[in-house]
Coordinates of C-alpha atoms and ligand atoms in Angstrom, one line a residue:
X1 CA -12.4 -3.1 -39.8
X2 CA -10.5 -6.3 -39.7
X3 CA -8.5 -8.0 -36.8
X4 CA -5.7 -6.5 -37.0
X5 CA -6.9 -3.0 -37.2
X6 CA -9.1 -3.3 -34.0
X7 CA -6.2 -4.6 -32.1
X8 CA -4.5 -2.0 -32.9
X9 CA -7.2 0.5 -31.9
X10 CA -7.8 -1.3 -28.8
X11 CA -4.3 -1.3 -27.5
X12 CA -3.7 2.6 -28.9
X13 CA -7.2 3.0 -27.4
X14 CA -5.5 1.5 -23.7
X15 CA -2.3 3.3 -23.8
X16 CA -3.7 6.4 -21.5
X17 CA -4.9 4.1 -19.5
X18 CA -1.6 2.5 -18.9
X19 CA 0.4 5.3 -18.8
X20 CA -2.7 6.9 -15.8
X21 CA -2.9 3.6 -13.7
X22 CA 1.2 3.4 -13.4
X23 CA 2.6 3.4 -9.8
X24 CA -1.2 4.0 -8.5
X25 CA -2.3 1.8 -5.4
X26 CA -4.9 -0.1 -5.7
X27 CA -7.0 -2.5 -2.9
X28 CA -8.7 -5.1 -4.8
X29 CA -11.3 -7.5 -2.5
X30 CA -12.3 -10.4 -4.2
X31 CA -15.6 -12.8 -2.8
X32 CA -14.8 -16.1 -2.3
X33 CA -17.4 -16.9 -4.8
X34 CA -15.1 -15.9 -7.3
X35 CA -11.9 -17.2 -6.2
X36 CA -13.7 -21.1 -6.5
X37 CA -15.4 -20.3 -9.7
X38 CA -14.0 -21.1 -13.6
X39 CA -13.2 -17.1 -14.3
X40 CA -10.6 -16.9 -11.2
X41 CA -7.9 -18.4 -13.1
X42 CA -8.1 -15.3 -15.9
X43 CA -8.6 -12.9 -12.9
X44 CA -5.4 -14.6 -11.6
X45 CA -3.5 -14.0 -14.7
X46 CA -4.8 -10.3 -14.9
X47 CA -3.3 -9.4 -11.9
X48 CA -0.3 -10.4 -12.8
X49 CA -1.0 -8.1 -15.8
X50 CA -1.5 -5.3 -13.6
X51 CA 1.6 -5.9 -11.2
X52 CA 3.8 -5.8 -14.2
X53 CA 2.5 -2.8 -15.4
X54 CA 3.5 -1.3 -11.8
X55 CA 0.0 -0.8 -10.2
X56 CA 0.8 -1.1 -6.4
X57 CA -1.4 -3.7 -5.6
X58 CA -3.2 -5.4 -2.3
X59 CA -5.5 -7.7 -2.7
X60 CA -7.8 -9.0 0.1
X61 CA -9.8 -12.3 0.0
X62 CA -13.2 -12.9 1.0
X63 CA -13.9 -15.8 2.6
X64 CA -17.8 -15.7 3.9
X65 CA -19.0 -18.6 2.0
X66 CA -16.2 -20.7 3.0
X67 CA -17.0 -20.0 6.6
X68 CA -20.5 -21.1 6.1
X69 CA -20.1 -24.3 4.1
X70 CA -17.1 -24.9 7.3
X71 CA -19.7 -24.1 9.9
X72 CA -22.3 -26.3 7.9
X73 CA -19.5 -29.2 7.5
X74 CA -19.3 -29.0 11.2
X75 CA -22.9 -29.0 12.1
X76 CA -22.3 -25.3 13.7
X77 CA -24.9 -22.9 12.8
X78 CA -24.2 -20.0 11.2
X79 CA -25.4 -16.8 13.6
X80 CA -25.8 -13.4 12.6
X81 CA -27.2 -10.1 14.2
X82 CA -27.6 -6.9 12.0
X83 CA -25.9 -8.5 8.9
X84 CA -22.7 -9.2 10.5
X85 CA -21.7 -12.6 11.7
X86 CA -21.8 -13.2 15.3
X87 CA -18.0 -15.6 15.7
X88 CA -18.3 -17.0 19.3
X89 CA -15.0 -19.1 20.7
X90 CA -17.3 -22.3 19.4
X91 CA -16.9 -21.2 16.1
X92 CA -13.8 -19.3 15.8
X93 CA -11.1 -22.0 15.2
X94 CA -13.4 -23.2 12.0
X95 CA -13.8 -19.7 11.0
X96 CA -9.9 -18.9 11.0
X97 CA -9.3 -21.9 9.7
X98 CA -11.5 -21.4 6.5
X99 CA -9.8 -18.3 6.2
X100 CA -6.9 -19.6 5.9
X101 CA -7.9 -22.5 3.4
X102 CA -9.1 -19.5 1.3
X103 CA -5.7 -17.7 1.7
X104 CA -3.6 -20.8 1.0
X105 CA -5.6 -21.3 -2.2
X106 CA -5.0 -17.9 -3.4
X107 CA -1.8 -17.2 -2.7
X108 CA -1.2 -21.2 -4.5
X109 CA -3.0 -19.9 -7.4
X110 CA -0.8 -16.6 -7.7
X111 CA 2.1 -19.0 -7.4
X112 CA 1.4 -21.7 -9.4
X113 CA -1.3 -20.7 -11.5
X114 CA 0.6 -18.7 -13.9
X115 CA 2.4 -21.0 -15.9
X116 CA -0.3 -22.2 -17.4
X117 CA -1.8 -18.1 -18.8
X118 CA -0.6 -15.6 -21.1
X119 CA 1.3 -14.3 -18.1
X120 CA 3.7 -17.6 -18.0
X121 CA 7.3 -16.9 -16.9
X122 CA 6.4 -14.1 -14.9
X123 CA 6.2 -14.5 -11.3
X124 CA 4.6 -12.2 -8.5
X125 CA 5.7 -11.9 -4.8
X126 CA 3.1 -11.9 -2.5
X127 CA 3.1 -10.7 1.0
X128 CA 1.1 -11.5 3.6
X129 CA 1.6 -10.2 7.5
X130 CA 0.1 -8.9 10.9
X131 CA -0.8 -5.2 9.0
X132 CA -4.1 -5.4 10.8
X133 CA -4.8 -4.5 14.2
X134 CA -8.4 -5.4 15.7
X135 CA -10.2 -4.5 18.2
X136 CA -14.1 -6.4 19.4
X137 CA -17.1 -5.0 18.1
X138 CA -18.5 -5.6 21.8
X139 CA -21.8 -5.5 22.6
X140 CA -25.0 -4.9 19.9
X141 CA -28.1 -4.5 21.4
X142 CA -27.3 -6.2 24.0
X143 CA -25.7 -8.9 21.9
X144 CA -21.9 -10.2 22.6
X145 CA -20.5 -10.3 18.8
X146 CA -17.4 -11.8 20.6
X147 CA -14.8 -12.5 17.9
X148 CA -16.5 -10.5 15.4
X149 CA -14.4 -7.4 15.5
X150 CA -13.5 -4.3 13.6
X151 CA -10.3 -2.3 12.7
X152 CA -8.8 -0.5 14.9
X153 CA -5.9 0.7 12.9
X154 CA -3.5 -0.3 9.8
X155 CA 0.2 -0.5 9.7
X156 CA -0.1 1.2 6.4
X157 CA 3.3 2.4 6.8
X158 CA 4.7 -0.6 6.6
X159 CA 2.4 -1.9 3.5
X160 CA 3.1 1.4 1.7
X161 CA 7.3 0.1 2.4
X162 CA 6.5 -3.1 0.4
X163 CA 4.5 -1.2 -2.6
X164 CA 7.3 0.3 -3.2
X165 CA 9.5 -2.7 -3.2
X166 CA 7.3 -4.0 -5.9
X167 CA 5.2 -6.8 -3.2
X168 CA 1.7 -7.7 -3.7
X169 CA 0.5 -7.4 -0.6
X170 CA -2.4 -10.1 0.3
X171 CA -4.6 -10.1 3.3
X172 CA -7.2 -11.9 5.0
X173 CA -9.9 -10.7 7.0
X174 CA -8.5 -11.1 10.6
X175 CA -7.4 -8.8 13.1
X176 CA -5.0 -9.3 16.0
X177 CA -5.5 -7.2 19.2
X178 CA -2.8 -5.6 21.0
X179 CA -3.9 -8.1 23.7
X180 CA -3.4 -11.4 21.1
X181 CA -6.9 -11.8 20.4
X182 CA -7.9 -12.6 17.4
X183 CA -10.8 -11.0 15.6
X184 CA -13.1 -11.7 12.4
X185 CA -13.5 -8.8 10.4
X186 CA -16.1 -8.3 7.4
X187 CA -13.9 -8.5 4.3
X188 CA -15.5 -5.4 2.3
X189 CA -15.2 -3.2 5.7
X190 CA -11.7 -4.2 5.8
X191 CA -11.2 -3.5 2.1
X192 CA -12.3 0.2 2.9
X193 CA -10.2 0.7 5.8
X194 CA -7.1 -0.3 4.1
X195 CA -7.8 1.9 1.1
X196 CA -8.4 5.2 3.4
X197 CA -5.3 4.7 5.4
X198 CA -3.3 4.0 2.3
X199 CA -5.1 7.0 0.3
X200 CA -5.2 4.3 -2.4
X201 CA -6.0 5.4 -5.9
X202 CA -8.2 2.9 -6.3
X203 CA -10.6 0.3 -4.4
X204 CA -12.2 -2.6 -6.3
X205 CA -14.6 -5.0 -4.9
X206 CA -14.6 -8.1 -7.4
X207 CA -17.7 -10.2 -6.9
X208 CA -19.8 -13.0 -8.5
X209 CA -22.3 -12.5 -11.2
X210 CA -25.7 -11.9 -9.8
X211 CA -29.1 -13.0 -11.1
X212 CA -30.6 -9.6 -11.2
X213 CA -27.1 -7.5 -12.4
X214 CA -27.4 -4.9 -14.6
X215 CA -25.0 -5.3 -17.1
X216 CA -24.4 -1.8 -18.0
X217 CA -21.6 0.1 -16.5
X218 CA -22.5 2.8 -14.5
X219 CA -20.6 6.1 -13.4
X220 CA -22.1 7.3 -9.2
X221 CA -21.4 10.4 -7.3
X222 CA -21.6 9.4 -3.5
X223 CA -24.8 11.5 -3.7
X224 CA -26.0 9.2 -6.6
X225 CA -25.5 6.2 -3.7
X226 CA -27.0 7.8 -0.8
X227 CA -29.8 7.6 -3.0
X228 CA -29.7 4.2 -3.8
X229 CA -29.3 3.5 0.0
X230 CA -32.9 5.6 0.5
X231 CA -34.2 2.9 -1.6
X232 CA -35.5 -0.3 -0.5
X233 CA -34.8 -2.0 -4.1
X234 CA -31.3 -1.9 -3.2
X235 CA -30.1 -5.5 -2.4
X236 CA -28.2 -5.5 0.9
X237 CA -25.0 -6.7 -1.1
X238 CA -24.9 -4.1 -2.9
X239 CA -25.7 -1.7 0.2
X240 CA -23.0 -2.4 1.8
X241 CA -20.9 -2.2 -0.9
X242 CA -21.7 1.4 -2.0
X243 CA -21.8 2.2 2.2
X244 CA -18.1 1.9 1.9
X245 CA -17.9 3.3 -1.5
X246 CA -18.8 6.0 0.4
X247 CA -16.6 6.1 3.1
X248 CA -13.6 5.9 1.3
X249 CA -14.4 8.7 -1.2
X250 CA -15.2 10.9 1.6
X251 CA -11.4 9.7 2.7
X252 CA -10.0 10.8 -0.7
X253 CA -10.0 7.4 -2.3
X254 CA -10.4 8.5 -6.0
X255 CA -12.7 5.8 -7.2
X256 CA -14.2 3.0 -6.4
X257 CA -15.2 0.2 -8.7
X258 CA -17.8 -2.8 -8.0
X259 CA -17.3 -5.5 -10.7
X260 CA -19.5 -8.5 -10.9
X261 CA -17.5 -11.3 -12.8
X262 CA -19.6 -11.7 -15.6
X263 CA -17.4 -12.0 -18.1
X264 CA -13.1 -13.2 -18.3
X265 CA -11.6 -9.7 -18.1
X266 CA -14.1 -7.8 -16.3
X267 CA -11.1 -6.3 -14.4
X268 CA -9.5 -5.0 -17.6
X269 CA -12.3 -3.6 -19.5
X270 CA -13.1 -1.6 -16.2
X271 CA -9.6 -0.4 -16.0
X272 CA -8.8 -0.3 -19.2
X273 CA -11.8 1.1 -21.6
X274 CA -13.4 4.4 -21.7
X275 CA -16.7 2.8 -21.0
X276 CA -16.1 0.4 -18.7
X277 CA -17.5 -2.5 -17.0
X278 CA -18.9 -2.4 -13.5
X279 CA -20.4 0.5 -11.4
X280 CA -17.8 3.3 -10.8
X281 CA -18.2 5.5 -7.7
X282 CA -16.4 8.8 -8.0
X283 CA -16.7 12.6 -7.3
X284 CA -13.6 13.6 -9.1
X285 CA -15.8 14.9 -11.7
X286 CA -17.7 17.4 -9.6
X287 CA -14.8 18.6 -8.6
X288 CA -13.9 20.1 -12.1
X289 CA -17.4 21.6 -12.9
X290 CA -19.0 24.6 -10.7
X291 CA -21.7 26.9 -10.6
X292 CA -21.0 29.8 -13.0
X293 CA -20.8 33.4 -12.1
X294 CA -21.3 36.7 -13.8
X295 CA -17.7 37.2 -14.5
X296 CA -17.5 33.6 -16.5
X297 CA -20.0 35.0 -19.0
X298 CA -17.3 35.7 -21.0
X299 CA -15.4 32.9 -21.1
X300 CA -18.7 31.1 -22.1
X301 CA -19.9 33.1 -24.7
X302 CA -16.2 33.1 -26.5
X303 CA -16.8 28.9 -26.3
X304 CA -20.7 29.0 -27.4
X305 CA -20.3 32.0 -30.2
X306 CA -19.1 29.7 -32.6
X307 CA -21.5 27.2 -32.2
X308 CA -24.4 30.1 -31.9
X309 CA -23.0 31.1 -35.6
X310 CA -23.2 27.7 -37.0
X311 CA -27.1 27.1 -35.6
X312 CA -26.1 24.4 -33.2
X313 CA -27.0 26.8 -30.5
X314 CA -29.7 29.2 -30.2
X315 CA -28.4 32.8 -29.9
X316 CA -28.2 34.4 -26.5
X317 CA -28.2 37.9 -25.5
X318 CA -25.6 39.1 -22.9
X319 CA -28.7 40.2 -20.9
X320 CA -30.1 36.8 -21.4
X321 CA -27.3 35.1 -20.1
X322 CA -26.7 37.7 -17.1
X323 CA -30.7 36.6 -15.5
X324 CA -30.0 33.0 -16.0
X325 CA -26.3 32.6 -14.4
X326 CA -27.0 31.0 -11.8
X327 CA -28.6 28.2 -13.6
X328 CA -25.3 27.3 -15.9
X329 CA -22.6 24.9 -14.5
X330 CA -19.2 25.5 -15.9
X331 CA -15.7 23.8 -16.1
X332 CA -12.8 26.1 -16.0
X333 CA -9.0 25.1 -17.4
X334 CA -6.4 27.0 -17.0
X335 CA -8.6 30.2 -16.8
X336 CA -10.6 28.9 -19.4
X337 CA -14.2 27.7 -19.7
X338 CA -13.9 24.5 -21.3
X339 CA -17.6 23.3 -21.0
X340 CA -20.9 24.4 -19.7
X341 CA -24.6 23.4 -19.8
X342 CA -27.4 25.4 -18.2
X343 CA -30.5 23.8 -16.1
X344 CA -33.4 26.0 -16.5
X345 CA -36.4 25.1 -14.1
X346 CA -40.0 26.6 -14.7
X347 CA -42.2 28.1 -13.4
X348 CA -43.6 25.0 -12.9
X349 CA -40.8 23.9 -10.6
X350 CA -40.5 20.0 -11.6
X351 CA -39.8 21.0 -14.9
X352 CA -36.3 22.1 -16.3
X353 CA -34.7 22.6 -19.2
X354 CA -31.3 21.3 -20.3
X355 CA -29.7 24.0 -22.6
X356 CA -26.4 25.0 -24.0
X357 CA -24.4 22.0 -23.6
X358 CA -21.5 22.6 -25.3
X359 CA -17.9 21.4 -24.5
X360 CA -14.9 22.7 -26.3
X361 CA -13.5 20.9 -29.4
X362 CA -10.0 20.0 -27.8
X363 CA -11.9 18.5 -24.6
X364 CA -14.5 16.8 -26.4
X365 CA -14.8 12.8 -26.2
X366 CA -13.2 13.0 -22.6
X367 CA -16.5 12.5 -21.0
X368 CA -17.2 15.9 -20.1
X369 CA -19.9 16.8 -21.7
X370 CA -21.6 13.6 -19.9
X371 CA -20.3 14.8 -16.6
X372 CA -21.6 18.4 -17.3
X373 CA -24.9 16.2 -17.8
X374 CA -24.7 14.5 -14.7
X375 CA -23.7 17.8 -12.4
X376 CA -27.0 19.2 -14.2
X377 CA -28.7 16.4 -13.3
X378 CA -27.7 16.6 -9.4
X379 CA -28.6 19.8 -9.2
X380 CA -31.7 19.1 -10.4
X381 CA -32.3 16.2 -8.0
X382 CA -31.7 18.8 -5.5
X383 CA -34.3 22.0 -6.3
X384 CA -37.0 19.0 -6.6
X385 CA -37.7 19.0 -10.4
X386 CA -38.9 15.3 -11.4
X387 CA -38.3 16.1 -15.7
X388 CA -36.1 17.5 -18.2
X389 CA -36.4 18.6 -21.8
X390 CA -34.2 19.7 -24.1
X391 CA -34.8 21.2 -27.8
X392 CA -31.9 20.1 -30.5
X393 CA -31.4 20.1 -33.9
X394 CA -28.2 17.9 -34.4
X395 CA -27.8 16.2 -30.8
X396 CA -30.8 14.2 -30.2
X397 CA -28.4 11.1 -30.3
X398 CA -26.0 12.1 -28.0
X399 CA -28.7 13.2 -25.4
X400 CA -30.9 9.5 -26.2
X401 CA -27.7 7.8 -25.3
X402 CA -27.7 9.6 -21.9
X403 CA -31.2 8.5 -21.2
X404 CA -33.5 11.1 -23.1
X405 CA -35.9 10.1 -25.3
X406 CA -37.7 12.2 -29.0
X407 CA -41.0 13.0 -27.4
X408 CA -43.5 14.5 -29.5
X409 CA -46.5 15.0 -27.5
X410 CA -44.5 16.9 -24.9
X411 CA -46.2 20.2 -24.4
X412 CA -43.6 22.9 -23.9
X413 CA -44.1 25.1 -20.6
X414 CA -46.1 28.4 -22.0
X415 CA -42.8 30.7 -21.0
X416 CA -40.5 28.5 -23.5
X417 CA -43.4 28.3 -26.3
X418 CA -43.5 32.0 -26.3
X419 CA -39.7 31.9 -27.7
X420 CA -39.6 28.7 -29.6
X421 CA -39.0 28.8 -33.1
X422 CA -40.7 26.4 -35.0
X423 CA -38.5 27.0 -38.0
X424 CA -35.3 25.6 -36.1
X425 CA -37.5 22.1 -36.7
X426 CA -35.7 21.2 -33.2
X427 CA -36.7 17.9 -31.8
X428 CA -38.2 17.7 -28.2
X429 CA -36.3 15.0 -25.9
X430 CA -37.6 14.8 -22.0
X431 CA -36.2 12.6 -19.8
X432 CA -37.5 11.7 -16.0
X433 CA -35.5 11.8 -13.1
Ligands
COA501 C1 -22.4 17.2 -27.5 C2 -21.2 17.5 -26.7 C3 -21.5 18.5 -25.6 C4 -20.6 16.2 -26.1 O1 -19.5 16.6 -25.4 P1 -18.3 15.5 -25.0 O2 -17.5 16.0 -23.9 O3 -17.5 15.2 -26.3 O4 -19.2 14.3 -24.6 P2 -18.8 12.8 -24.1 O5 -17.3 12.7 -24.1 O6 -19.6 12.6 -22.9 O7 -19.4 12.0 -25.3 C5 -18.7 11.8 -26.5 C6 -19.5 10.9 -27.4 O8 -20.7 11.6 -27.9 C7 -20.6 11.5 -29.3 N1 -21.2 12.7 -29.9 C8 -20.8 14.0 -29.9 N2 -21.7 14.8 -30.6 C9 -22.7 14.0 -30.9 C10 -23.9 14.2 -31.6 N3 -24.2 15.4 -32.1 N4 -24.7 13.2 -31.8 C11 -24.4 11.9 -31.4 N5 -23.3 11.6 -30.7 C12 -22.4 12.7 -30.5 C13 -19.1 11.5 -29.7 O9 -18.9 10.9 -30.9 C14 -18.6 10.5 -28.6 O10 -18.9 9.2 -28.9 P3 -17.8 8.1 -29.0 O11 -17.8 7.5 -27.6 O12 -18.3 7.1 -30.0 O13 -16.5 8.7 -29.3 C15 -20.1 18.1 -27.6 O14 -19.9 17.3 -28.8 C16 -20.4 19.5 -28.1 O15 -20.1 20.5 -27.5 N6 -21.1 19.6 -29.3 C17 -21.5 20.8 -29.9 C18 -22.5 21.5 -29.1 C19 -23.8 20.7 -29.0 O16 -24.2 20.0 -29.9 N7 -24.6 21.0 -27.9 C20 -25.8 20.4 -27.7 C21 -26.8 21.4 -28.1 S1 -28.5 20.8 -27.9

């Protein structure tokens, strides 16, 4: 395909994209790593991009490293208890002021950066203000955090009043008491707070490339990160990050994206591609499939029929289907069943078969039939069962793009062997869990 053609795909490719993000709010915290490194000037530029293409934006600042090399600088020690930095009245003027050397730098950048991008001409306003209201985080095990504090509320009222007016709002991670005091608040906590209260569409942690990122992108139910929180691999960065992933899902934060800057653009092929870029934390999809029930048999034998007729899928009785219900996951619209796949354990009870997958034709490409996957999968996860298999004659791909591999030596449980039929020539994926 030449140039010209894949531009155009791309951009057709965006559009939805586009048109979804439009007037959505999105909190966007971005490390202090990044905001010193070579890539911030393109992340600069893209979030210009995004204001003029009216996301409601607020962007918060990190500013941890700053504070250390400041501390260092000034032959203060850096102390911490649990993670979370422990800012004393020695420290605290150093600390406010590398926040604010951070802040002045950004909000410069926004300013002045742009003439010199793709975004030249256009200019953003920013606003910055007293929208956070702190309070201490007191005593730790027996430890005085002092300054180190934690929200007590957001004026989100008054930052929803500037979204609308068009503002980027910017904020630093500092909290004022009702008493004047000021506090130090952890940046990715304060990122999640201000998300929940605003019910933001979106919350994005942008942070620098790490040695041992994975490069793929990655789609996580919060059950999908409690997991990864039960698991001592999990760097603590990342811990914390998918803690407040978390938290402001369960708040009804649609998604929430963790992008390591890898690569100019990161932002935009996360927001902007079906595949994405970073690790994309979401339940929205759960939402739109369920357990099926005896009365949705019909609706999912008028969508697997044709397929059962063209050998895709092997043929089911009614009486079949009516003893294995309550292993099939389904996604209604509008009345309809638009997709379902069925999870069949064994006797054997860490073994399961994934079976009639099938999504209909004006839904496919959407993802579904990956989320139907991934439901199956949970629900797996959840009765104990440690292996899947599937039998296919024409989707092998599709299911060894979603982390199943051809496996010939895999005996087949003595209950499916009885029924296979060797003369389909089906090929035998399995995939762990
Ligand atoms: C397989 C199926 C469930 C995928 O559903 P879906 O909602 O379109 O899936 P996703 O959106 O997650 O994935 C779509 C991608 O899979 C690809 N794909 C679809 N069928 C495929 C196949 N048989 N082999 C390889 N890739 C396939 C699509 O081309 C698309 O790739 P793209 O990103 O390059 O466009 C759907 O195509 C279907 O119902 N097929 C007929 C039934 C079937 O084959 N069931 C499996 C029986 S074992």
């Amino acid at each position: 395909m030449s140039n010209t053609q894949d531009y155009v795909q791309w951009f057709r490719g965006a559009a939805p994209y586009i048109k979804a993000h439009r007037k959505k709010t999105f909190v966007i915290m971005v490390s202090d790593e990044v905001i010193y490194s070579d890539r911030f000037i393109g992340l600069v530029h893209d979030i210009a991009l995004l204001n003029h293409l009216g996301i409601k934006l607020v962007i918060l600042h990190g500013s941890r490293n700053s504070i250390d090399k400041h501390l260092a600088d000034n032959q203060l020690e850096s102390k911490f208890h649990n993670n979370i930095r422990i800012t004393d009245s020695d420290t605290l003027p150093y600390v406010v002021h590398a926040i604010n050397e951070v802040k002045t730098y950004f909000e410069a950048q926004l300013s002045t950066g742009l003439p010199n991008t793709p975004m030249s001409g256009s200019e953003i306003s920013l606003i910055g203000g007293n929208f956070v209201i702190g309070m201490p985080l007191g005593v730790i095990d027996g430890v005085d955090m002092q300054h180190s504090g934690k929200v007590r509320a957001i004026k989100h009222e008054a930052i929803d009043e500037l979204l609308a007016l068009n503002h980027v709002v910017l904020l630093s991670n500092l909290g004022y008491s009702r008493t004047g005091e000021v506090f130090n608040l952890p940046t990715e906590d304060l990122a999640s707070e201000v998300a929940r209260s605003l019910k933001a569409d979106k919350l994005i942690f942008i942070r620098q490339e790490r040695a041992d990122a994975d490069s793929t992108a990655s789609t996580l139910s919060t059950s999908q990160c409690k997991s990864m929180l039960a698991d001592s691999a999990t760097p603590d960065d990342l811990r914390n990050l998918l803690q407040q992933a978390i938290l402001a899902i369960q708040a009804q934060v649609k998604r929430v994206h963790i992008i390591d800057q890898q690569v100019d653009g990161g932002l935009l092929l996360e927001l902007f591609t079906r595949d994405g870029y970073g690790i994309m934390v979401t339940n929205l999809f759960y939402e739109g499939s369920r357990t099926a029930s005896i009365d949705d048999i019909g609706g999912i034998l008028s969508l697997i029929e044709p397929l059962e007729a063209s050998g895709v899928l092997v043929v089911r009785s009614r009486e079949q289907m009516e003893l294995e219900i309550r292993y099939f996951q389904v996604v209604e619209k509008d009345g309809m069943i638009i997709g379902c796949i069925a999870c069949i354990p064994d006797k054997d009870e860490s073994i399961a078969e994934i079976a009639c997958l099938a999504v209909h034709d004006d839904y496919q490409r959407a993802g579904l039939g990956n989320q139907l996957l991934q439901s199956a999968e949970m629900q797996a996860l959840k009765h104990g069962i440690t292996q899947l298999y599937t039998l296919t004659t024409r989707t092998s791909h599709w299911f060894i793009e979603h982390g199943f591999s051809e496996n010939r030596d895999f005996a087949l449980p003595s209950a499916k062997r009885d029924s296979y039929n060797p003369e389909r020539g089906s090929k035998i994926l399995t995939k762990s869990i």
